[in-house]
mmCIF file of C-alpha atoms in Angstrom:
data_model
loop_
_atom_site.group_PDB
_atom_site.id
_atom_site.type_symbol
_atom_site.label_atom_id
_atom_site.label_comp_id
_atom_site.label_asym_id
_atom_site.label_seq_id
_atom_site.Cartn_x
_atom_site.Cartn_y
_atom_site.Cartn_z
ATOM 1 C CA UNK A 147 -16.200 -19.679 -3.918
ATOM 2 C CA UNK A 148 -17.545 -17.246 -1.191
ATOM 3 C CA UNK A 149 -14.950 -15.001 0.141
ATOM 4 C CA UNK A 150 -15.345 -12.607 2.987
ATOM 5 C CA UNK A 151 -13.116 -9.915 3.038
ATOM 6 C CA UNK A 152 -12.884 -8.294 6.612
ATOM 7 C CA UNK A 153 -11.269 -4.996 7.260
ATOM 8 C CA UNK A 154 -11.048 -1.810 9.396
ATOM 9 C CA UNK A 155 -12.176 0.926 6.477
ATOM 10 C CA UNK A 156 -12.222 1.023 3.438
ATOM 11 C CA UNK A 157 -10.689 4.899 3.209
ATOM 12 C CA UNK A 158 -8.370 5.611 0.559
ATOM 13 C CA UNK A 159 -5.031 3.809 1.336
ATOM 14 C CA UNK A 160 -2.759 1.028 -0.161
ATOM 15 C CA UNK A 161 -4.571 -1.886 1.714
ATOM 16 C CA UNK A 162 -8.302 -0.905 0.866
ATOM 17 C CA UNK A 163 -7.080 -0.443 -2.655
ATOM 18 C CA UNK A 164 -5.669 -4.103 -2.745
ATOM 19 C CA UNK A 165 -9.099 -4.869 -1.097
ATOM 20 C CA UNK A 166 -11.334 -3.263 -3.623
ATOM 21 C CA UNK A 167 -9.157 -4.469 -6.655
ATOM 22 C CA UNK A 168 -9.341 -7.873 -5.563
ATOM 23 C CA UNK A 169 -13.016 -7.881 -4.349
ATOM 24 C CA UNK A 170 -13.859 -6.938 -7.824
ATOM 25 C CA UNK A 171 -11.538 -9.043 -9.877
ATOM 26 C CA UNK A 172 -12.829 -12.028 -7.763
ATOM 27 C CA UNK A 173 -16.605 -10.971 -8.596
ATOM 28 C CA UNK A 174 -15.615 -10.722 -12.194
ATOM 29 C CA UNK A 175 -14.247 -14.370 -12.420
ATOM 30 C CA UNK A 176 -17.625 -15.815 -10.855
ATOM 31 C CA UNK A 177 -16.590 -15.572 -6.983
ATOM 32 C CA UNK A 178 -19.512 -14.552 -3.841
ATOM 33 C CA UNK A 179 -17.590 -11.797 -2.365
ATOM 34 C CA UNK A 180 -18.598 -9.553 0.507
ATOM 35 C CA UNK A 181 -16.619 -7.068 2.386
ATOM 36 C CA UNK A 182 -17.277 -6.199 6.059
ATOM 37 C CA UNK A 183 -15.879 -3.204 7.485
ATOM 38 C CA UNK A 184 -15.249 -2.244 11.213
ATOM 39 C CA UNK A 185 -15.855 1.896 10.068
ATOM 40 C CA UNK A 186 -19.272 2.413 8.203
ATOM 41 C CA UNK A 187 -19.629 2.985 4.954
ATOM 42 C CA UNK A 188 -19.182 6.803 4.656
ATOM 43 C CA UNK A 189 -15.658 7.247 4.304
ATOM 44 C CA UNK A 190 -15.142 4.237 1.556
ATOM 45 C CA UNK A 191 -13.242 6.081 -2.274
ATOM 46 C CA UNK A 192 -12.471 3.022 -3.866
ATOM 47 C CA UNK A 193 -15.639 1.861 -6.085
ATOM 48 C CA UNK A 194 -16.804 -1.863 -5.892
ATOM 49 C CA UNK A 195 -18.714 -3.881 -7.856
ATOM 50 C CA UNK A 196 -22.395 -4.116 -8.003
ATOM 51 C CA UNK A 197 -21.997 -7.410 -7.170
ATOM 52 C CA UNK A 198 -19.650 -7.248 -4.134
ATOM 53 C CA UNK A 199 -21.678 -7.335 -0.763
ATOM 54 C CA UNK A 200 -21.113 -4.701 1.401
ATOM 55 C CA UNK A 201 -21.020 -4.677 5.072
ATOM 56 C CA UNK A 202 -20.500 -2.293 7.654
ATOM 57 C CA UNK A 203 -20.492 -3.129 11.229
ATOM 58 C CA UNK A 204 -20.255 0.488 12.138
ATOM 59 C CA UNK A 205 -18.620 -0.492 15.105
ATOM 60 C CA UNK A 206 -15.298 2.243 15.280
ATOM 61 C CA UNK A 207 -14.818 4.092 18.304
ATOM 62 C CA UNK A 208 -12.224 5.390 20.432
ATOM 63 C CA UNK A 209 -12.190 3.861 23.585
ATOM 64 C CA UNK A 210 -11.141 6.283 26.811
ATOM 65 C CA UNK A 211 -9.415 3.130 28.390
ATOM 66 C CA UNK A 212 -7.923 -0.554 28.103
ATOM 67 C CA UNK A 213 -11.372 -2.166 29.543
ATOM 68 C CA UNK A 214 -13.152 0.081 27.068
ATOM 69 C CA UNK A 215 -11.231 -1.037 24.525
ATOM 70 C CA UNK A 216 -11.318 -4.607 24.886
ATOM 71 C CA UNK A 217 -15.234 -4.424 25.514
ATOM 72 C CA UNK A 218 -15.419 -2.715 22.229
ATOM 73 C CA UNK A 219 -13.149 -5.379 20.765
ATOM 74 C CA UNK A 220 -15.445 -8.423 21.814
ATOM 75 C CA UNK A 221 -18.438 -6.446 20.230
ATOM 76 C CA UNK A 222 -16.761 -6.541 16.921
ATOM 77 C CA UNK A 223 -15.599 -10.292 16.901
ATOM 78 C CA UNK A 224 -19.579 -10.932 18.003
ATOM 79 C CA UNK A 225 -20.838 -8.760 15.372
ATOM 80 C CA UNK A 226 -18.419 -10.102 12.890
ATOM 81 C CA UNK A 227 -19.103 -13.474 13.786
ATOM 82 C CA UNK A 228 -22.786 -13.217 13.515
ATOM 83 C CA UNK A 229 -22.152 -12.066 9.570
ATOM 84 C CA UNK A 230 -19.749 -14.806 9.824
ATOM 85 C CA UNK A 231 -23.003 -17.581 10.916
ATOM 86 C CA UNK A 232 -25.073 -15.406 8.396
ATOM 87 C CA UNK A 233 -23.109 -15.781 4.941
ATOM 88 C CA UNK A 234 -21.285 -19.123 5.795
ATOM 89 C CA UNK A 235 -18.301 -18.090 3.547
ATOM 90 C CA UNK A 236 -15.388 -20.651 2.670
ATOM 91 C CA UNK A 237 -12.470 -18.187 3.355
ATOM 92 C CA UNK A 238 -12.162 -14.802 5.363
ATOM 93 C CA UNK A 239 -9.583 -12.655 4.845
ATOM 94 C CA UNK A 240 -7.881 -10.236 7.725
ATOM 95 C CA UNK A 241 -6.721 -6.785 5.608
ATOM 96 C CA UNK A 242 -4.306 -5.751 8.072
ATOM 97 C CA UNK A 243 -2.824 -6.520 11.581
ATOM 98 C CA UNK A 244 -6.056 -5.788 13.956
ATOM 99 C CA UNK A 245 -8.598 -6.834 11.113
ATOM 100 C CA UNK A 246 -6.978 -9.893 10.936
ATOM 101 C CA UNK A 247 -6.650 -11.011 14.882
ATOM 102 C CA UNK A 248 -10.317 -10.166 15.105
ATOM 103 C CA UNK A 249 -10.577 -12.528 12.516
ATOM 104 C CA UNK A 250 -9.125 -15.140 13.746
ATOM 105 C CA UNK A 251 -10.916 -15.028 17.212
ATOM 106 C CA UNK A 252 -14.401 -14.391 14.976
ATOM 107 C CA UNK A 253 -13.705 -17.530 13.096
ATOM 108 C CA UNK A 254 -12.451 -20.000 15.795
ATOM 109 C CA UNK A 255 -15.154 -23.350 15.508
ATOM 110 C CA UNK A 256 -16.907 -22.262 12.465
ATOM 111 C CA UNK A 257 -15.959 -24.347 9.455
ATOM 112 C CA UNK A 258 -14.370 -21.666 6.985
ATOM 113 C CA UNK A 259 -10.867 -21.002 6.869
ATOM 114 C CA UNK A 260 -8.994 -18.286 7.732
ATOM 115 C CA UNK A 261 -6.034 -15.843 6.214
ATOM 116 C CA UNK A 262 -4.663 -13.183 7.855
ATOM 117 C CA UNK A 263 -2.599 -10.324 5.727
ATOM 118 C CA UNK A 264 -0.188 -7.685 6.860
ATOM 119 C CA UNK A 265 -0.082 -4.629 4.732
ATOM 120 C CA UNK A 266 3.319 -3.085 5.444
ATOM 121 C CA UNK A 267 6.613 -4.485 6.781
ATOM 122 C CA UNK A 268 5.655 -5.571 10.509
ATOM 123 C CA UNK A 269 8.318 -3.776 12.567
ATOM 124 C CA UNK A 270 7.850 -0.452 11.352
ATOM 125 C CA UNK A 271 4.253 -0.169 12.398
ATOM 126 C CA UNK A 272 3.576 1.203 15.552
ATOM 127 C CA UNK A 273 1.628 -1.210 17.745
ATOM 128 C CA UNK A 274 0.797 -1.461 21.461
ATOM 129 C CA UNK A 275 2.658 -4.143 23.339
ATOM 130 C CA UNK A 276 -1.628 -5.630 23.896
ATOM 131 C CA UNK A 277 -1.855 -5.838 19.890
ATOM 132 C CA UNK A 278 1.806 -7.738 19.013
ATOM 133 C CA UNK A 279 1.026 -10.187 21.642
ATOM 134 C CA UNK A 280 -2.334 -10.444 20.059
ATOM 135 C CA UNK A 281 -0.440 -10.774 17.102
ATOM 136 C CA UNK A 282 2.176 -13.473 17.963
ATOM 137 C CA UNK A 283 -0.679 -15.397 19.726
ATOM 138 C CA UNK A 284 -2.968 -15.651 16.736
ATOM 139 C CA UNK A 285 -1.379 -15.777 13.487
ATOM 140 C CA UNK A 286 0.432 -18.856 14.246
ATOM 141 C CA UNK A 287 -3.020 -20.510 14.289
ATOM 142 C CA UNK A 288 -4.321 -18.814 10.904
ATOM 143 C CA UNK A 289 -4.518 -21.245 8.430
ATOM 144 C CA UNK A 290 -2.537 -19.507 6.013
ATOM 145 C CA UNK A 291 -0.440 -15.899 6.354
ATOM 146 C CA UNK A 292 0.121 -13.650 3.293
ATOM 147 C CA UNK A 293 2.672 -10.969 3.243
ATOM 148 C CA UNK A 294 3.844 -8.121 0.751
ATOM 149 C CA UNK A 295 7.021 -9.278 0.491
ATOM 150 C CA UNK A 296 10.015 -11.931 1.136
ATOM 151 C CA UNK A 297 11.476 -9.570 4.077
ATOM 152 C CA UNK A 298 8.044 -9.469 5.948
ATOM 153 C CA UNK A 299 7.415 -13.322 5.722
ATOM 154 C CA UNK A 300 10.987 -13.746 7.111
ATOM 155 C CA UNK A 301 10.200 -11.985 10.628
ATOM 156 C CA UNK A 302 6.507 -12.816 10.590
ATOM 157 C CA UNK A 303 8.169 -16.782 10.936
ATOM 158 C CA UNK A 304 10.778 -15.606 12.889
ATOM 159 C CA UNK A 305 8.771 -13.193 15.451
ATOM 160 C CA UNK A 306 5.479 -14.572 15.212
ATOM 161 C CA UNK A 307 5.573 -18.614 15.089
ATOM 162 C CA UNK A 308 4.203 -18.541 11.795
ATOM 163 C CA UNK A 309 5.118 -21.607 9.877
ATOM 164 C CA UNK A 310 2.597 -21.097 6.460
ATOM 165 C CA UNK A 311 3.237 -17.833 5.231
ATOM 166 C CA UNK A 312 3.283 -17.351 1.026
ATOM 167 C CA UNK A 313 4.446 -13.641 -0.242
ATOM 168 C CA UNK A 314 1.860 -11.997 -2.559
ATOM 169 C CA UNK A 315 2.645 -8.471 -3.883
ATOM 170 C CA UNK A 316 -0.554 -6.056 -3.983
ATOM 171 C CA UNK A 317 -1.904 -6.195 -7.878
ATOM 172 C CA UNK A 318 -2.278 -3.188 -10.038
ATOM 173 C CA UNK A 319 -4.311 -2.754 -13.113
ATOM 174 C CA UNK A 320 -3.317 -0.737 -16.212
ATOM 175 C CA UNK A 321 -5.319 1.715 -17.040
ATOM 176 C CA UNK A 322 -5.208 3.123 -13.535
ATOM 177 C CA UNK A 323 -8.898 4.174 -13.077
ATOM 178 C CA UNK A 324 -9.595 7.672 -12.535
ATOM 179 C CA UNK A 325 -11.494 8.933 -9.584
ATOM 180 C CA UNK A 326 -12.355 12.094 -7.617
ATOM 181 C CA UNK A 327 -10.951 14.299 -6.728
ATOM 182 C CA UNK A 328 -9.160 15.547 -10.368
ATOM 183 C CA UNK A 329 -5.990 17.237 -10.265
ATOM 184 C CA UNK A 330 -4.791 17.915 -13.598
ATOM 185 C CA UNK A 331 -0.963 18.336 -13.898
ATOM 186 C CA UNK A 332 -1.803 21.893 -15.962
ATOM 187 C CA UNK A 333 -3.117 23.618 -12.958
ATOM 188 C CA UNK A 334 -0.151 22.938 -11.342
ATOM 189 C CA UNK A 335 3.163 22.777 -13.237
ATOM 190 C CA UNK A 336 3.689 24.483 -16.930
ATOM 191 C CA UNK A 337 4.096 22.431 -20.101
ATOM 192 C CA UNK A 338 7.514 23.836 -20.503
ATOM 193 C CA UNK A 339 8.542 22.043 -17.213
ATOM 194 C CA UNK A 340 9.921 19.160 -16.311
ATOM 195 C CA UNK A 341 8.575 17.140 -13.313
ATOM 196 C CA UNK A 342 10.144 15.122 -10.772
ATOM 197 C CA UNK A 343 6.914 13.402 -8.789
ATOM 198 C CA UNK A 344 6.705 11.817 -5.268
ATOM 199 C CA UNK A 345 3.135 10.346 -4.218
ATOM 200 C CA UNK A 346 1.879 9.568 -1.032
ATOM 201 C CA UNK A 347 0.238 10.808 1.970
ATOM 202 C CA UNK A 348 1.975 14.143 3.643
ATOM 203 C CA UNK A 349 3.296 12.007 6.571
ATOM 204 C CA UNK A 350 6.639 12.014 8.569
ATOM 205 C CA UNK A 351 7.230 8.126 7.390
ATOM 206 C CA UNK A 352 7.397 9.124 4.124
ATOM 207 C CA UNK A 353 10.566 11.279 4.264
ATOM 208 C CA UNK A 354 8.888 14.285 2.140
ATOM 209 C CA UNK A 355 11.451 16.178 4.184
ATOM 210 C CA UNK A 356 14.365 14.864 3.219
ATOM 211 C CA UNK A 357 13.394 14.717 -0.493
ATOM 212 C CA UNK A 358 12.541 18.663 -0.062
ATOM 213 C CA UNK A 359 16.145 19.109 1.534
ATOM 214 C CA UNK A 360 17.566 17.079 -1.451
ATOM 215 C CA UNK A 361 15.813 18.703 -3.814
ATOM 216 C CA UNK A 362 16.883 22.252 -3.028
ATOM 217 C CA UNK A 363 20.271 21.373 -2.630
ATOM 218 C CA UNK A 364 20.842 20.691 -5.925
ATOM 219 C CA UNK A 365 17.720 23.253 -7.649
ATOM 220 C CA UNK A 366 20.084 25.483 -9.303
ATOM 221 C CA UNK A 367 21.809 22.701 -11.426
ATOM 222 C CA UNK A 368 18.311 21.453 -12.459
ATOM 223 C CA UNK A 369 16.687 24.863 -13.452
ATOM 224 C CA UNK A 370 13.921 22.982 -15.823
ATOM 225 C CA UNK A 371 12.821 20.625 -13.393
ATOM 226 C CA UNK A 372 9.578 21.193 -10.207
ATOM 227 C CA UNK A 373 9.331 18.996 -7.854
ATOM 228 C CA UNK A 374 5.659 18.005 -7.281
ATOM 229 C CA UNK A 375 4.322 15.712 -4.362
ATOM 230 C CA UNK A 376 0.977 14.597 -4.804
ATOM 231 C CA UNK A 377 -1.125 13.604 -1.490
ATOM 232 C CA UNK A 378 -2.170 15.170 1.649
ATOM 233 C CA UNK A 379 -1.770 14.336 5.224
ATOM 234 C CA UNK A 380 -0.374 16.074 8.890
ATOM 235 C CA UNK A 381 2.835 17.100 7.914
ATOM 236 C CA UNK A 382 1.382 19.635 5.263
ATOM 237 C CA UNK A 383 2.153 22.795 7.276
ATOM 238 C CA UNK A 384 5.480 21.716 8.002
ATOM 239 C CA UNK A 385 6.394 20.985 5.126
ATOM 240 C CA UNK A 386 5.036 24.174 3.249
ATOM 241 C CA UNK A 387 7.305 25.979 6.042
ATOM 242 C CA UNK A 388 10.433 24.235 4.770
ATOM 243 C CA UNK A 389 9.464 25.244 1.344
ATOM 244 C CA UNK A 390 8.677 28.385 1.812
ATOM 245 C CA UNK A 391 12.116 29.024 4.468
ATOM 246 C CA UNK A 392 13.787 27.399 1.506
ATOM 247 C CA UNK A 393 12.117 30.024 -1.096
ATOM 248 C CA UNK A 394 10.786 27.458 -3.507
ATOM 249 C CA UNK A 395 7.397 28.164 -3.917
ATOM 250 C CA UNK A 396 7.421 28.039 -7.569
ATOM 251 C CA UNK A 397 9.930 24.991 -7.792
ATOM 252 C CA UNK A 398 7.978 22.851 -5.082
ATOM 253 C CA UNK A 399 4.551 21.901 -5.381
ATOM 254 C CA UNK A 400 2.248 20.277 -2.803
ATOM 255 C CA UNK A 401 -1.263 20.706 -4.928
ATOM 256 C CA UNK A 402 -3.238 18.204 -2.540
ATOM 257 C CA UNK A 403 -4.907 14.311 -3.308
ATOM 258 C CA UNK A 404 -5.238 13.240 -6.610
ATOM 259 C CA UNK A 405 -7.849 10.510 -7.548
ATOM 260 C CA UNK A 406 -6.222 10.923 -11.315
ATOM 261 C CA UNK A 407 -2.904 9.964 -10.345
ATOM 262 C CA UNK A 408 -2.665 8.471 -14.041
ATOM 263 C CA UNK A 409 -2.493 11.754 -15.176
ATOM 264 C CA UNK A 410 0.568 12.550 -13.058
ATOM 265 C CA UNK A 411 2.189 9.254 -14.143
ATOM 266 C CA UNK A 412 1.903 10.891 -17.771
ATOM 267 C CA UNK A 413 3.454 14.189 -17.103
ATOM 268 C CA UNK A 414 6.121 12.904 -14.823
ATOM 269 C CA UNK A 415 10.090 13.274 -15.960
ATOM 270 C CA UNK A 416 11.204 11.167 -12.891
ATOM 271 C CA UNK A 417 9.433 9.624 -9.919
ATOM 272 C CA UNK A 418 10.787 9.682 -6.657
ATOM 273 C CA UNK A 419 10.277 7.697 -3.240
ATOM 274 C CA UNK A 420 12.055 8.675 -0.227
ATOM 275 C CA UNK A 421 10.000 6.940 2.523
ATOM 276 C CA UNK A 422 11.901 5.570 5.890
ATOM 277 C CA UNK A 423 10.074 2.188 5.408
ATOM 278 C CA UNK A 424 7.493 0.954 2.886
ATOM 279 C CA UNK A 425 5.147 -1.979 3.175
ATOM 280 C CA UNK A 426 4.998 -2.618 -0.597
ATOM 281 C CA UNK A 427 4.849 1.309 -2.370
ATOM 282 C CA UNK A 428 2.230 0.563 -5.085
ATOM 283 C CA UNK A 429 2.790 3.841 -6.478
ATOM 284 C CA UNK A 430 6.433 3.137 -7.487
ATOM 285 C CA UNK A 431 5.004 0.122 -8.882
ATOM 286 C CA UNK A 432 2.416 1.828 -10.893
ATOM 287 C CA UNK A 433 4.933 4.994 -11.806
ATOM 288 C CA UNK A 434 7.593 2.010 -12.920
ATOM 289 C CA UNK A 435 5.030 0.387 -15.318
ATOM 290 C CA UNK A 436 3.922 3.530 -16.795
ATOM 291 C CA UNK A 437 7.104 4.322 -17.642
ATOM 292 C CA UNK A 438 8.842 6.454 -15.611
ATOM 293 C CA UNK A 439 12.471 6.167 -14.154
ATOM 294 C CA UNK A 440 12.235 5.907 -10.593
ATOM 295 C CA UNK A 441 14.681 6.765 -7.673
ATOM 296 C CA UNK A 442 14.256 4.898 -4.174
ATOM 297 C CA UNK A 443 15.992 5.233 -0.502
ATOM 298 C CA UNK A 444 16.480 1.073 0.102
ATOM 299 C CA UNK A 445 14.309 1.515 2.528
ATOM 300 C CA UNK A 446 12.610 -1.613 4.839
ATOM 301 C CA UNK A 447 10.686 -3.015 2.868
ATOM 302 C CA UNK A 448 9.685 -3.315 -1.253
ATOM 303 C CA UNK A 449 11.940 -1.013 -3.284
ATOM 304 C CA UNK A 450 14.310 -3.546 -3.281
ATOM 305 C CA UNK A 451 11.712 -5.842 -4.456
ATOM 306 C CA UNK A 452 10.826 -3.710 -7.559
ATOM 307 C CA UNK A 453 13.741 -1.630 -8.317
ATOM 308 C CA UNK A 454 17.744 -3.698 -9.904
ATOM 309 C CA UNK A 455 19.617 -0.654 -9.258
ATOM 310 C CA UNK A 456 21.071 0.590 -12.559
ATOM 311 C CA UNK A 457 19.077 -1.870 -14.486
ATOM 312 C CA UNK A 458 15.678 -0.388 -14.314
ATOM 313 C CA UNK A 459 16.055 2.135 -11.909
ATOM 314 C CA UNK A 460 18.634 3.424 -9.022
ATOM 315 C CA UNK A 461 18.407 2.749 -5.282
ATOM 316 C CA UNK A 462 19.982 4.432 -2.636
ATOM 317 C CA UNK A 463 21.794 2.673 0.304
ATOM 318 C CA UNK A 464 21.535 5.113 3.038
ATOM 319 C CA UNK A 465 17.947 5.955 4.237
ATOM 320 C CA UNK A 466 17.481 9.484 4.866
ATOM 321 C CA UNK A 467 21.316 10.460 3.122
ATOM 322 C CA UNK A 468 19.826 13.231 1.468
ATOM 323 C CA UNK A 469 23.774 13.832 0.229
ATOM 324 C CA UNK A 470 22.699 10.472 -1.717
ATOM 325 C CA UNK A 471 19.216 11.043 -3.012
ATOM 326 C CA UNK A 472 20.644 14.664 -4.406
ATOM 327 C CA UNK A 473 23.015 12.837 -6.396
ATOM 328 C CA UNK A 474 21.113 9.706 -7.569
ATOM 329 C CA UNK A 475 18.393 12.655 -8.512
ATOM 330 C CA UNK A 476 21.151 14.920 -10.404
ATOM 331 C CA UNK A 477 22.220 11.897 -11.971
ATOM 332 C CA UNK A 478 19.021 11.171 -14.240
ATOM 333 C CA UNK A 479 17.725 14.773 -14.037
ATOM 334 C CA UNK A 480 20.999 15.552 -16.280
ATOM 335 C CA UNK A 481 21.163 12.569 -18.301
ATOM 336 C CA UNK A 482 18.070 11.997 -20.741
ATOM 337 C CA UNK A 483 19.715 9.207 -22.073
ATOM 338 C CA UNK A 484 20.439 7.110 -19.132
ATOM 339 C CA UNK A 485 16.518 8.017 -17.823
ATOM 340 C CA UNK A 486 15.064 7.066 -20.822
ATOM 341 C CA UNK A 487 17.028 3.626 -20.516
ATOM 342 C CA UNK A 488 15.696 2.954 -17.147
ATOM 343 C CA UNK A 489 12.099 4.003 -17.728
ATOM 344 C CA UNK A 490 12.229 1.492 -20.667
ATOM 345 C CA UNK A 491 13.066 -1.357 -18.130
ATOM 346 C CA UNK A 492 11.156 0.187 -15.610
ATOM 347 C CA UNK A 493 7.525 -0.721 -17.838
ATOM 348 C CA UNK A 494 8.130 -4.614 -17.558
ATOM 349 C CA UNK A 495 6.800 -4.146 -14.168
ATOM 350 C CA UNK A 496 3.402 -4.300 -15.893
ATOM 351 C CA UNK A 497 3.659 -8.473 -16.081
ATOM 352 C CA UNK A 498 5.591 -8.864 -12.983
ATOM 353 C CA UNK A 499 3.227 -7.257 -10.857
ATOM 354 C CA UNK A 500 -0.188 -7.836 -13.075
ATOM 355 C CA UNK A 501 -3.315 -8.222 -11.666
ATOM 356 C CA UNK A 502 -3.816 -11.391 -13.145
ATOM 357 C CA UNK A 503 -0.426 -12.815 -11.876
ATOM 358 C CA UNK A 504 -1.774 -11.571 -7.975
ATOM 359 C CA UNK A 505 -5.118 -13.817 -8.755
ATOM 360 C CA UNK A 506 -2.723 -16.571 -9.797
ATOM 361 C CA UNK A 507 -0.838 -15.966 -7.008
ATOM 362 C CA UNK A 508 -4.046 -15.812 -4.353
ATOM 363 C CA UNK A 509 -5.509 -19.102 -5.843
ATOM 364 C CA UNK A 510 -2.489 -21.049 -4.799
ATOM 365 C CA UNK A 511 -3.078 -19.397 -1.480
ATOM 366 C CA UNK A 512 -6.513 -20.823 -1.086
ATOM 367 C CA UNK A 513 -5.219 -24.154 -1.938
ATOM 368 C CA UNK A 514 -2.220 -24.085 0.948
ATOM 369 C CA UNK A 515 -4.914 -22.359 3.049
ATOM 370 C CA UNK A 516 -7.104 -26.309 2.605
ATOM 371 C CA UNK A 517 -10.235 -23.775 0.903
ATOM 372 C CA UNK A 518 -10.871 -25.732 -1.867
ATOM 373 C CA UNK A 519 -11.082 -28.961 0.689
ATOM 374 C CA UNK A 520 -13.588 -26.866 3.041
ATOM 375 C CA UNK A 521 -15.562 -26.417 -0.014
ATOM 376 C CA UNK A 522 -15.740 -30.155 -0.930
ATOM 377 C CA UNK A 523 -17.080 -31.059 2.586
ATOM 378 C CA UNK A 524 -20.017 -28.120 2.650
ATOM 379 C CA UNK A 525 -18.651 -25.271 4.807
#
């Protein structure tokens, strides 16, 4: 099968992960895979396999102005439609909203089919009122639409006409590889301590504020535990500000990126998420099926897709209650019994969101997407 994998970067982020794991699990199993990015080459971090074709349109630009902006657009779906004519693949994927409408438009009379993918829970992200119509206009005529989760196929029918959409979670593979840059947990936290961990980029959807306010309201009851966040972003000075108003310098840790996040699965106590929406959070995922016991706002949309509260780890209702998250914290910080239940539950996670269950998952796609049919007639 020859897949084409189209998408804006490949930078580090959720979606290029998914892209890379895939690309190279596909390649493994036999599969012609290329993947064709909008941004060039020089700001890819997730390795690929020799034998995954790489493309880079180098075709990213800010545009000063709507005409701008849909000139530059039509230069993509030509460029991308010339590697299109070029490779003659028998499915292209869209990795994300605008990756997939240019997709779409690229791949309108040629013979291969077409999937388009959204990578967090529509609503929350922020698009112009030029892209959702895009949107709503396009996907309905995808041959097939994959989503994260049953929430997100739910309004992509309801909002965007969409009557094929299947729900695929992103795969993860255990052992997490290791890449650059290292952080090792030592330079950061003592052995003697014990570590609550949140991962993610340093962004206001994340909620890193609330779990800092939650977090110091209940610091002197949990004098042997740090709280470490692991990522980098924006909201890094503001959030060294509330820690450092707060006085918890030495209690709360924001070391930077971490390419060894397996490492900080290891040393973790207790893994925390307190974002305002999610489109799937791989890194609860991975946390879960390393082992840890996990605490997540409900947020829109995922955690309620990987976490049965009290069974193998505890959600909390109100989004942003930082009342709440304290006390669902306290709870397992205090207990080592009930933690250690939780984190024993929380490793099934490794089969229900396996990498080889996602290919399973993906090859029924191609079927409802009619791939295996193009195939059979020559595309």
């Amino acid at each position: 099968m020859k897949i084409l994998m189209f998408i804006y970067c490949m930078h580090c982020g959720g979606a290029e992960r998914t892209t890379a794991s895939l690309a190279n699990e596909w390649v493994a199993r036999g599969a012609d895979v290329t993947v064709v990015s909008i941004e060039s080459t020089d700001v890819d971090f997730y390795p690929l396999h020799p034998a995954v074709r790489r493309i880079a349109l180098n075709a990213a630009s800010v545009s000063p102005g709507a005409l701008a902006a849909l000139g530059a657009n039509f230069e993509r779906v030509r460029a991308l439609r010339e590697v299109l004519r070029e490779l003659k693949p028998d499915v292209v994927l869209g990795i994300m909203t605008v990756a997939s409408v240019l997709a779409i438009l690229a791949t309108r009379g040629l013979p291969c089919k077409v999937i388009a993918t959204e990578h967090t829970h529509p609503p929350m992200l922020p698009l112009s009122r030029t892209w959702q119509q895009l949107r709503r206009w396009t996907f309905r005529s995808a041959d097939l639409v994959v989503a994260l989760t049953g929430d997100s196929k739910h309004w992509l029918e309801k909002n965007c006409e969409c009557t094929d959409v299947c729900v695929i979670p992103p795969p993860f593979t255990l052992p997490i590889p290791r890449l650059e840059p290292t952080l090792m947990p030592d330079a950061v936290v003592g052995r003697d301590r014990r570590v609550l961990l949140a991962v993610g980029r340093l962004s206001e959807e994340k909620g890193f504020h609330n779990l800092i306010d939650a977090f110091s309201s209940i610091v002197s009851t949990v004098s042997a535990w740090d709280l470490v966040i692991v990522g980098e972003g924006d909201e890094r000075p503001a959030l060294q500000k509330q820690i450092d108003d707060a006085d918890l310098r030495d209690r709360i840790h924001l070391p930077g990126r971490a390419g060894n996040i397996a490492d900080w699965y290891e040393r973790a106590d207790l893994y925390v998420l307190s974002s305002r929406f999610e489109g799937f959070p791989m890194a609860l995922t991975e946390a879960m099926a390393s082992g840890i016991a996990a605490v997540s706002y409900d947020c829109d949309c995922g955690p309620r897709d990987i976490i049965r509260h009290g069974e193998n780890g505890l959600l909390v209702k109100e989004v942003g209650d930082t009342r709440m998250l304290a006390e669902a914290l306290q709870r397992l910080m205090l207990s080592d019994v009930e933690r250690l239940r939780l984190a024993t539950r929380a490793a099934g996670l490794r089969e229900s969101f396996s990498l080889d269950k996602a290919i399973s998952l993906w090859r029924d796609a191609f079927v409802a997407a009619g791939v295996e049919e193009t195939r059979r007639v020559g595309a």
